[in-house]
Tab-separated table of C-alpha atoms and ligand atoms in Angstrom:
chain	number	residue	atom	x	y	z
A	4	MET	CA	112.660	68.615	107.674
A	5	LYS	CA	109.913	69.457	110.122
A	6	PRO	CA	108.774	73.459	109.544
A	7	ILE	CA	109.469	75.688	112.227
A	8	THR	CA	107.450	78.251	113.672
A	9	LEU	CA	108.258	82.101	114.518
A	10	THR	CA	109.081	81.595	118.120
A	11	GLN	CA	111.911	78.917	116.936
A	12	TYR	CA	113.128	80.708	114.646
A	13	LEU	CA	113.941	84.113	116.762
A	14	ILE	CA	115.121	81.568	119.536
A	15	GLU	CA	117.631	80.120	116.563
A	16	GLN	CA	118.338	84.047	115.831
A	17	GLN	CA	118.954	84.618	119.916
A	18	ARG	CA	121.181	81.685	120.006
A	19	LEU	CA	123.713	82.680	117.032
A	20	GLY	CA	124.203	85.669	118.859
A	21	GLY	CA	123.501	88.930	116.559
A	22	HIS	CA	121.308	91.357	118.445
A	23	VAL	CA	118.146	89.139	118.891
A	24	THR	CA	117.492	89.598	123.109
A	25	SER	CA	114.774	88.371	124.972
A	26	GLU	CA	112.959	91.439	124.679
A	27	LEU	CA	113.046	91.965	121.023
A	28	ARG	CA	112.289	88.554	120.781
A	29	LEU	CA	108.806	89.255	122.892
A	30	LEU	CA	108.757	92.277	120.669
A	31	ILE	CA	108.443	90.430	117.584
A	32	GLN	CA	106.360	88.048	118.452
A	33	THR	CA	103.797	90.401	120.146
A	34	VAL	CA	103.526	92.298	117.155
A	35	ALA	CA	102.797	88.865	114.852
A	36	GLN	CA	100.261	88.430	117.359
A	37	ALA	CA	98.501	91.559	117.019
A	38	CYS	CA	98.906	91.165	113.049
A	39	ILE	CA	96.695	87.597	113.761
A	40	ALA	CA	94.189	89.850	115.597
A	41	ILE	CA	94.121	92.406	112.731
A	42	GLY	CA	94.290	89.952	109.732
A	43	HIS	CA	91.451	88.233	111.907
A	44	ALA	CA	89.262	91.307	111.912
A	45	VAL	CA	90.135	92.049	107.908
A	46	ASN	CA	89.081	88.635	107.363
A	47	ARG	CA	85.623	88.883	109.195
A	48	GLY	CA	85.019	92.207	107.416
A	49	ALA	CA	81.032	93.370	106.887
A	50	LEU	CA	80.360	90.288	109.260
A	51	ALA	CA	82.557	92.111	112.037
A	52	GLY	CA	81.174	95.551	110.951
A	53	VAL	CA	84.352	96.642	110.382
A	54	LEU	CA	84.518	98.157	107.029
A	55	GLY	CA	83.828	101.921	106.126
A	56	GLY	CA	85.029	105.268	107.460
A	57	ALA	CA	85.811	106.002	110.682
A	58	GLY	CA	84.624	109.574	110.704
A	59	SER	CA	87.878	111.158	111.682
A	60	ASP	CA	91.272	112.490	110.003
A	61	ASN	CA	94.945	111.076	110.837
A	62	VAL	CA	97.472	113.625	111.429
A	63	GLN	CA	98.161	113.860	107.597
A	64	GLY	CA	94.692	114.758	107.021
A	65	GLU	CA	93.591	111.610	105.687
A	66	ALA	CA	90.085	109.931	106.274
A	67	GLN	CA	90.591	107.230	108.739
A	68	LYS	CA	88.799	104.060	108.161
A	69	LYS	CA	87.311	101.774	110.902
A	70	LEU	CA	90.128	99.270	110.177
A	71	ASP	CA	92.901	102.292	110.870
A	72	VAL	CA	91.508	102.837	114.047
A	73	ILE	CA	91.064	99.220	115.157
A	74	SER	CA	94.562	97.911	114.009
A	75	ASN	CA	96.084	100.876	115.740
A	76	ASP	CA	94.085	100.063	119.094
A	77	ILE	CA	95.199	96.301	118.729
A	78	LEU	CA	98.902	97.018	118.266
A	79	ILE	CA	98.940	99.811	120.784
A	80	GLU	CA	97.193	97.233	123.483
A	81	ALA	CA	99.369	94.295	122.627
A	82	ASN	CA	102.745	96.570	123.208
A	83	GLU	CA	102.036	98.293	125.962
A	84	TRP	CA	102.372	96.078	128.693
A	85	GLY	CA	105.084	93.682	127.627
A	86	GLY	CA	108.050	95.547	129.201
A	87	HIS	CA	109.964	95.583	125.916
A	88	LEU	CA	109.072	99.204	125.008
A	89	ALA	CA	109.677	102.743	125.344
A	90	ALA	CA	107.471	103.941	122.997
A	91	MET	CA	105.457	103.686	119.845
A	92	VAL	CA	105.111	105.985	116.864
A	93	SER	CA	102.246	105.100	114.292
A	94	GLU	CA	100.703	106.592	110.945
A	95	GLU	CA	97.561	106.983	113.117
A	96	MET	CA	99.033	109.098	115.502
A	97	GLU	CA	100.384	112.363	115.878
A	98	HIS	CA	102.715	112.295	118.633
A	99	PRO	CA	104.730	109.028	120.208
A	100	HIS	CA	102.810	106.948	122.462
A	101	LEU	CA	104.635	106.331	125.790
A	102	MET	CA	103.689	103.344	127.838
A	103	PRO	CA	101.199	103.964	130.615
A	104	ALA	CA	102.515	104.694	134.075
A	105	GLY	CA	102.804	101.899	136.452
A	106	TYR	CA	104.053	99.570	133.076
A	107	PRO	CA	107.297	98.773	132.907
A	108	THR	CA	109.112	99.978	129.799
A	109	GLY	CA	112.149	98.246	127.618
A	110	PRO	CA	114.701	99.425	125.459
A	111	TYR	CA	113.089	99.465	121.897
A	112	LEU	CA	111.096	101.959	119.747
A	113	LEU	CA	108.389	100.735	117.745
A	114	LEU	CA	107.223	102.460	114.424
A	115	VAL	CA	104.052	101.104	112.779
A	116	ASP	CA	101.659	101.605	109.670
A	117	PRO	CA	98.772	99.620	111.532
A	118	LEU	CA	97.030	99.080	108.380
A	119	ASP	CA	98.573	100.014	105.042
A	120	GLY	CA	96.463	99.806	101.733
A	121	SER	CA	93.653	101.611	103.120
A	122	SER	CA	92.118	102.178	100.067
A	123	ASN	CA	91.326	98.565	99.428
A	124	ILE	CA	89.751	97.571	102.586
A	125	ASP	CA	86.265	97.997	101.446
A	126	VAL	CA	87.258	96.170	98.217
A	127	ASN	CA	88.837	92.745	99.057
A	128	VAL	CA	92.315	93.282	98.110
A	129	SER	CA	95.040	92.597	100.084
A	130	ILE	CA	96.262	94.824	102.851
A	131	GLY	CA	98.691	94.523	105.739
A	132	THR	CA	100.817	95.909	108.884
A	133	ILE	CA	104.311	97.555	108.447
A	134	PHE	CA	106.631	97.593	111.135
A	135	SER	CA	110.114	98.964	112.161
A	136	VAL	CA	112.264	98.432	115.533
A	137	LEU	CA	114.736	101.157	116.563
A	138	PRO	CA	116.963	101.096	119.874
A	139	CYS	CA	115.927	103.827	122.191
A	140	PRO	CA	118.871	105.865	122.375
A	141	ALA	CA	118.992	106.557	126.281
A	142	ALA	CA	117.864	104.328	128.401
A	143	GLY	CA	115.893	106.026	131.496
A	144	ALA	CA	115.888	109.410	129.787
A	145	PRO	CA	112.588	110.561	128.757
A	146	VAL	CA	111.142	109.326	125.390
A	147	THR	CA	110.748	112.394	122.570
A	148	ALA	CA	110.156	112.745	119.228
A	149	ALA	CA	113.584	113.256	118.710
A	150	SER	CA	114.519	109.675	119.891
A	151	PHE	CA	112.731	108.263	117.202
A	152	LEU	CA	114.860	110.579	114.389
A	153	GLN	CA	117.252	107.688	113.339
A	154	PRO	CA	118.510	106.637	110.038
A	155	GLY	CA	116.985	103.285	109.120
A	156	SER	CA	120.204	101.918	109.039
A	157	ASN	CA	119.705	101.868	112.913
A	158	GLN	CA	117.031	99.357	112.551
A	159	VAL	CA	117.193	96.120	114.216
A	160	ALA	CA	114.261	94.413	113.104
A	161	ALA	CA	111.491	95.487	110.474
A	162	GLY	CA	109.055	93.356	108.534
A	163	PHE	CA	104.850	93.467	107.352
A	164	ALA	CA	102.131	91.571	107.104
A	165	VAL	CA	99.882	90.795	104.587
A	166	TYR	CA	96.301	89.729	105.151
A	167	GLY	CA	95.861	88.060	101.489
A	168	PRO	CA	94.337	84.985	100.408
A	169	SER	CA	96.988	83.536	102.953
A	170	THR	CA	98.308	85.577	105.937
A	171	MET	CA	102.091	85.958	105.851
A	172	LEU	CA	104.594	87.924	107.832
A	173	VAL	CA	108.034	88.864	106.094
A	174	LEU	CA	110.596	89.542	108.647
A	175	THR	CA	114.314	90.664	108.950
A	176	VAL	CA	116.418	90.860	112.116
A	177	GLY	CA	119.196	91.720	110.182
A	178	ASN	CA	120.375	88.073	108.903
A	179	GLY	CA	118.627	87.986	105.628
A	180	THR	CA	114.980	88.111	105.046
A	181	VAL	CA	112.410	85.340	105.945
A	182	SER	CA	108.538	84.615	105.445
A	183	PHE	CA	106.174	82.970	107.668
A	184	THR	CA	102.545	81.306	106.859
A	185	LEU	CA	100.095	81.926	109.215
A	186	ASP	CA	98.828	78.370	109.798
A	187	ARG	CA	95.151	79.162	110.704
A	188	ASP	CA	94.406	75.787	112.453
A	189	MET	CA	97.523	76.453	115.107
A	190	GLY	CA	97.235	80.079	115.444
A	191	THR	CA	101.178	80.278	114.673
A	192	PHE	CA	103.436	81.588	111.859
A	193	VAL	CA	105.646	78.947	110.290
A	194	LEU	CA	108.657	79.404	108.180
A	195	THR	CA	107.767	78.687	104.643
A	196	ALA	CA	110.892	81.127	103.215
A	197	PRO	CA	114.089	80.585	104.996
A	198	ALA	CA	115.894	82.597	102.700
A	199	VAL	CA	114.146	85.128	100.213
A	200	LYS	CA	116.261	86.232	97.477
A	201	ILE	CA	114.829	88.803	94.834
A	202	ASN	CA	116.062	88.597	91.179
A	203	GLU	CA	118.673	91.088	90.472
A	204	ASP	CA	117.060	91.673	87.251
A	205	THR	CA	113.516	91.846	86.111
A	206	GLY	CA	111.010	92.983	83.411
A	207	GLU	CA	108.192	94.199	85.578
A	208	PHE	CA	107.472	97.678	87.298
A	209	ALA	CA	104.877	98.752	89.550
A	210	ILE	CA	103.870	102.737	89.318
A	211	ASN	CA	100.587	104.700	89.803
A	212	MET	CA	100.744	105.817	86.100
A	213	SER	CA	97.691	108.276	86.262
A	214	ASN	CA	100.232	110.160	88.041
A	215	GLN	CA	102.338	110.392	85.105
A	216	ARG	CA	101.816	114.205	84.685
A	217	HIS	CA	103.052	115.106	87.454
A	218	TRP	CA	106.555	112.923	87.333
A	219	THR	CA	109.662	114.153	87.263
A	220	ALA	CA	111.926	114.237	83.865
A	221	PRO	CA	113.952	111.204	85.165
A	222	ILE	CA	110.770	108.829	85.872
A	223	ARG	CA	109.220	109.841	82.683
A	224	ARG	CA	111.971	108.832	80.749
A	225	TYR	CA	112.482	105.680	82.417
A	226	ILE	CA	108.696	104.584	82.176
A	227	ASP	CA	108.690	105.723	78.523
A	228	ASP	CA	112.086	103.519	77.681
A	229	CYS	CA	110.179	100.588	79.599
A	230	LEU	CA	107.067	101.090	77.812
A	231	ALA	CA	108.839	101.362	74.400
A	232	GLY	CA	109.518	97.386	74.907
A	233	LYS	CA	111.731	95.066	72.968
A	234	THR	CA	112.647	97.699	70.245
A	235	GLY	CA	113.196	100.601	72.686
A	236	PRO	CA	116.296	101.257	74.129
A	237	ARG	CA	115.749	99.131	77.138
A	238	GLY	CA	115.660	95.948	74.537
A	239	LYS	CA	113.062	94.420	76.082
A	240	ASP	CA	109.174	93.786	76.822
A	241	PHE	CA	108.159	94.763	80.622
A	242	ASN	CA	104.886	94.153	82.385
A	243	MET	CA	103.145	96.449	84.545
A	244	ARG	CA	101.502	95.430	87.922
A	245	TRP	CA	100.064	98.086	90.952
A	246	VAL	CA	98.030	96.606	93.470
A	247	ALA	CA	98.113	100.248	95.355
A	248	SER	CA	98.880	98.303	98.755
A	249	MET	CA	102.691	98.567	99.118
A	250	VAL	CA	102.663	95.074	101.531
A	251	ALA	CA	101.049	93.387	98.545
A	252	ASP	CA	103.383	94.952	95.791
A	253	VAL	CA	106.582	94.438	97.837
A	254	TYR	CA	105.436	91.178	98.493
A	255	ARG	CA	105.078	90.337	94.845
A	256	ILE	CA	108.472	91.492	94.354
A	257	ILE	CA	110.346	89.246	97.284
A	258	SER	CA	108.162	86.498	95.361
A	259	ARG	CA	109.026	86.901	92.130
A	260	GLY	CA	111.590	90.337	91.902
A	261	GLY	CA	110.408	93.844	90.108
A	262	ILE	CA	110.621	97.331	90.889
A	263	PHE	CA	108.267	99.314	92.956
A	264	MET	CA	108.100	103.166	92.322
A	265	TYR	CA	106.370	105.915	94.553
A	266	PRO	CA	108.545	108.559	93.279
A	267	ALA	CA	108.787	112.507	94.434
A	268	ASP	CA	106.867	114.399	91.901
A	269	GLN	CA	105.398	118.028	90.920
A	270	ARG	CA	102.346	117.384	93.705
A	271	TYR	CA	104.096	115.298	96.098
A	272	LYS	CA	107.672	117.215	96.278
A	273	GLU	CA	109.146	115.266	99.372
A	274	GLY	CA	106.851	111.708	98.197
A	275	ARG	CA	104.152	110.284	99.151
A	276	LEU	CA	105.213	107.076	101.279
A	277	ARG	CA	106.688	107.918	105.186
A	278	LEU	CA	110.417	107.561	105.627
A	279	MET	CA	109.608	106.093	109.295
A	280	TYR	CA	107.230	103.584	109.112
A	281	GLU	CA	107.084	102.538	105.240
A	282	ALA	CA	110.051	103.144	103.441
A	283	ASN	CA	112.798	102.191	106.017
A	284	PRO	CA	111.245	99.002	107.126
A	285	MET	CA	110.426	98.186	103.322
A	286	ALA	CA	114.100	99.218	102.616
A	287	MET	CA	115.534	96.824	105.197
A	288	VAL	CA	113.303	93.917	104.278
A	289	ILE	CA	114.388	94.345	100.530
A	290	GLU	CA	118.214	94.663	101.318
A	291	GLN	CA	118.389	91.686	103.637
A	292	ALA	CA	117.027	89.977	100.593
A	293	GLY	CA	119.464	91.589	98.284
A	294	GLY	CA	117.428	94.105	96.515
A	295	ALA	CA	118.037	97.639	96.402
A	296	ALA	CA	115.907	100.626	97.893
A	297	THR	CA	116.781	104.592	97.132
A	298	ASP	CA	114.326	107.513	97.098
A	299	GLY	CA	115.570	107.537	93.219
A	300	VAL	CA	119.109	108.532	93.987
A	301	ARG	CA	120.040	107.902	97.865
A	302	ARG	CA	119.760	104.927	99.511
A	303	ILE	CA	117.036	105.295	101.774
A	304	LEU	CA	118.515	103.534	105.153
A	305	ASP	CA	120.880	106.315	104.951
A	306	ILE	CA	118.740	109.137	105.233
A	307	GLU	CA	118.731	111.299	108.750
A	308	PRO	CA	115.297	112.004	109.318
A	309	SER	CA	113.845	115.200	110.580
A	310	ALA	CA	110.478	114.511	111.491
A	311	LEU	CA	108.060	111.365	112.416
A	312	HIS	CA	105.700	111.899	109.617
A	313	GLN	CA	108.032	112.467	107.085
A	314	ARG	CA	107.459	111.571	103.332
A	315	ILE	CA	110.165	110.109	100.975
A	316	GLY	CA	109.880	108.909	97.203
A	317	VAL	CA	110.606	105.659	96.987
A	318	VAL	CA	112.272	103.164	94.549
A	319	LEU	CA	113.107	99.581	95.750
A	320	GLY	CA	113.390	95.796	94.291
A	321	SER	CA	115.465	94.511	91.930
A	322	LYS	CA	119.087	95.360	92.346
A	323	ASN	CA	120.105	96.261	88.706
A	324	GLU	CA	116.680	97.916	87.982
A	325	VAL	CA	116.816	100.029	90.985
A	326	ALA	CA	120.396	101.291	89.774
A	327	GLN	CA	119.068	101.800	86.126
A	328	VAL	CA	116.605	104.481	87.871
A	329	ALA	CA	119.489	106.312	89.605
A	330	GLN	CA	121.345	106.261	86.139
A	331	TYR	CA	118.547	108.150	84.809
A	332	HIS	CA	118.815	110.657	87.326
A	333	GLN	CA	122.587	111.400	86.315
B	27	LIG	O1	100.468	103.797	102.463
B	27	LIG	C1	100.107	104.122	101.097
B	27	LIG	C2	99.253	103.291	100.058
B	27	LIG	O2	98.215	102.975	100.313
B	27	LIG	C3	100.418	102.405	99.827
B	27	LIG	O3	100.271	101.158	100.604
B	27	LIG	C4	100.365	102.270	98.042
B	27	LIG	O4	101.572	101.816	97.521
B	27	LIG	C5	99.687	103.457	98.116
B	27	LIG	O5	99.452	104.643	98.889
B	27	LIG	C6	98.835	103.899	97.152
B	27	LIG	O6	98.963	104.995	96.704
B	27	LIG	P1	97.947	105.387	95.164
B	27	LIG	O7	96.470	105.618	95.666
B	27	LIG	O8	98.424	106.701	94.656
B	27	LIG	O9	97.524	104.301	94.324
B	28	LIG	MN1	100.577	102.819	104.317
């Protein structure tokens, strides 16, 4: 069978009568196009002068890299004029970005982590872009930060791009999770995994072990038991991977199973990752692929947010392993 493109996939989804409207289709295609542009800049690296620090901090007080700022600008510019969006929120901007006066607006809200895995930018390791799409609650009414404060279960689409050996786009519109590979010659994303399914069991975990002294007792016990291997309480050997780019760690998990954890700990009491544009979109992608995503105990997608840049503990991946972690909390 001839492989289909992202555009064809989205048109098919629209015909199936789910919630993919022409505007949502345009939004996703626009984000995908922006990801191609970001991926191009990432790929050019030093040749394009895009490596290194930007000399500024973002709202969370983290030093911005040049590529954080460039990626944010690319996403804004791509999405402003299409008429599909009411407003955007980004890790790199304190307040929602409204569409400029004179441009038409649309029924959706876009939330992005423009460049995930910033610490890997300058060392030639996979990085990516994460996005989440919410319906805009009151069509016509002014959009404020409160308009974005919806639980992840309201997302109508979510996904991420990984700029690695191949540029990949992982997407869900609520009808399973699919993934596309960028055909650089054609400039199009081609569907290469039409039904992503995460193994329910795994023997591979991902956590930043250097944080061990900060962990809570349940996480400590869970990892100790994994490390004890075959003769320990879990009765099997575990392998460990930590890329330090959530996009790359999650991509591995949708490819061969696994569990990813950035739990709340003594230092990051609320967790480290951001709920609205990291945890929620990844949770939707993972659940739609048959996996599970919690903050250790609670389902991520059920959490009622209270702030745009709110942080949350994240435990996601193979269903039975995520359930194991919850049991250690009992
Ligand atoms: O966005 C935050 C992030 O870069 C994730 O992509 C990644 O999983 C994590 O931080 C890496 O954290 P650490 O620096 O503790 O390894
Ligand atoms: Mn990130």
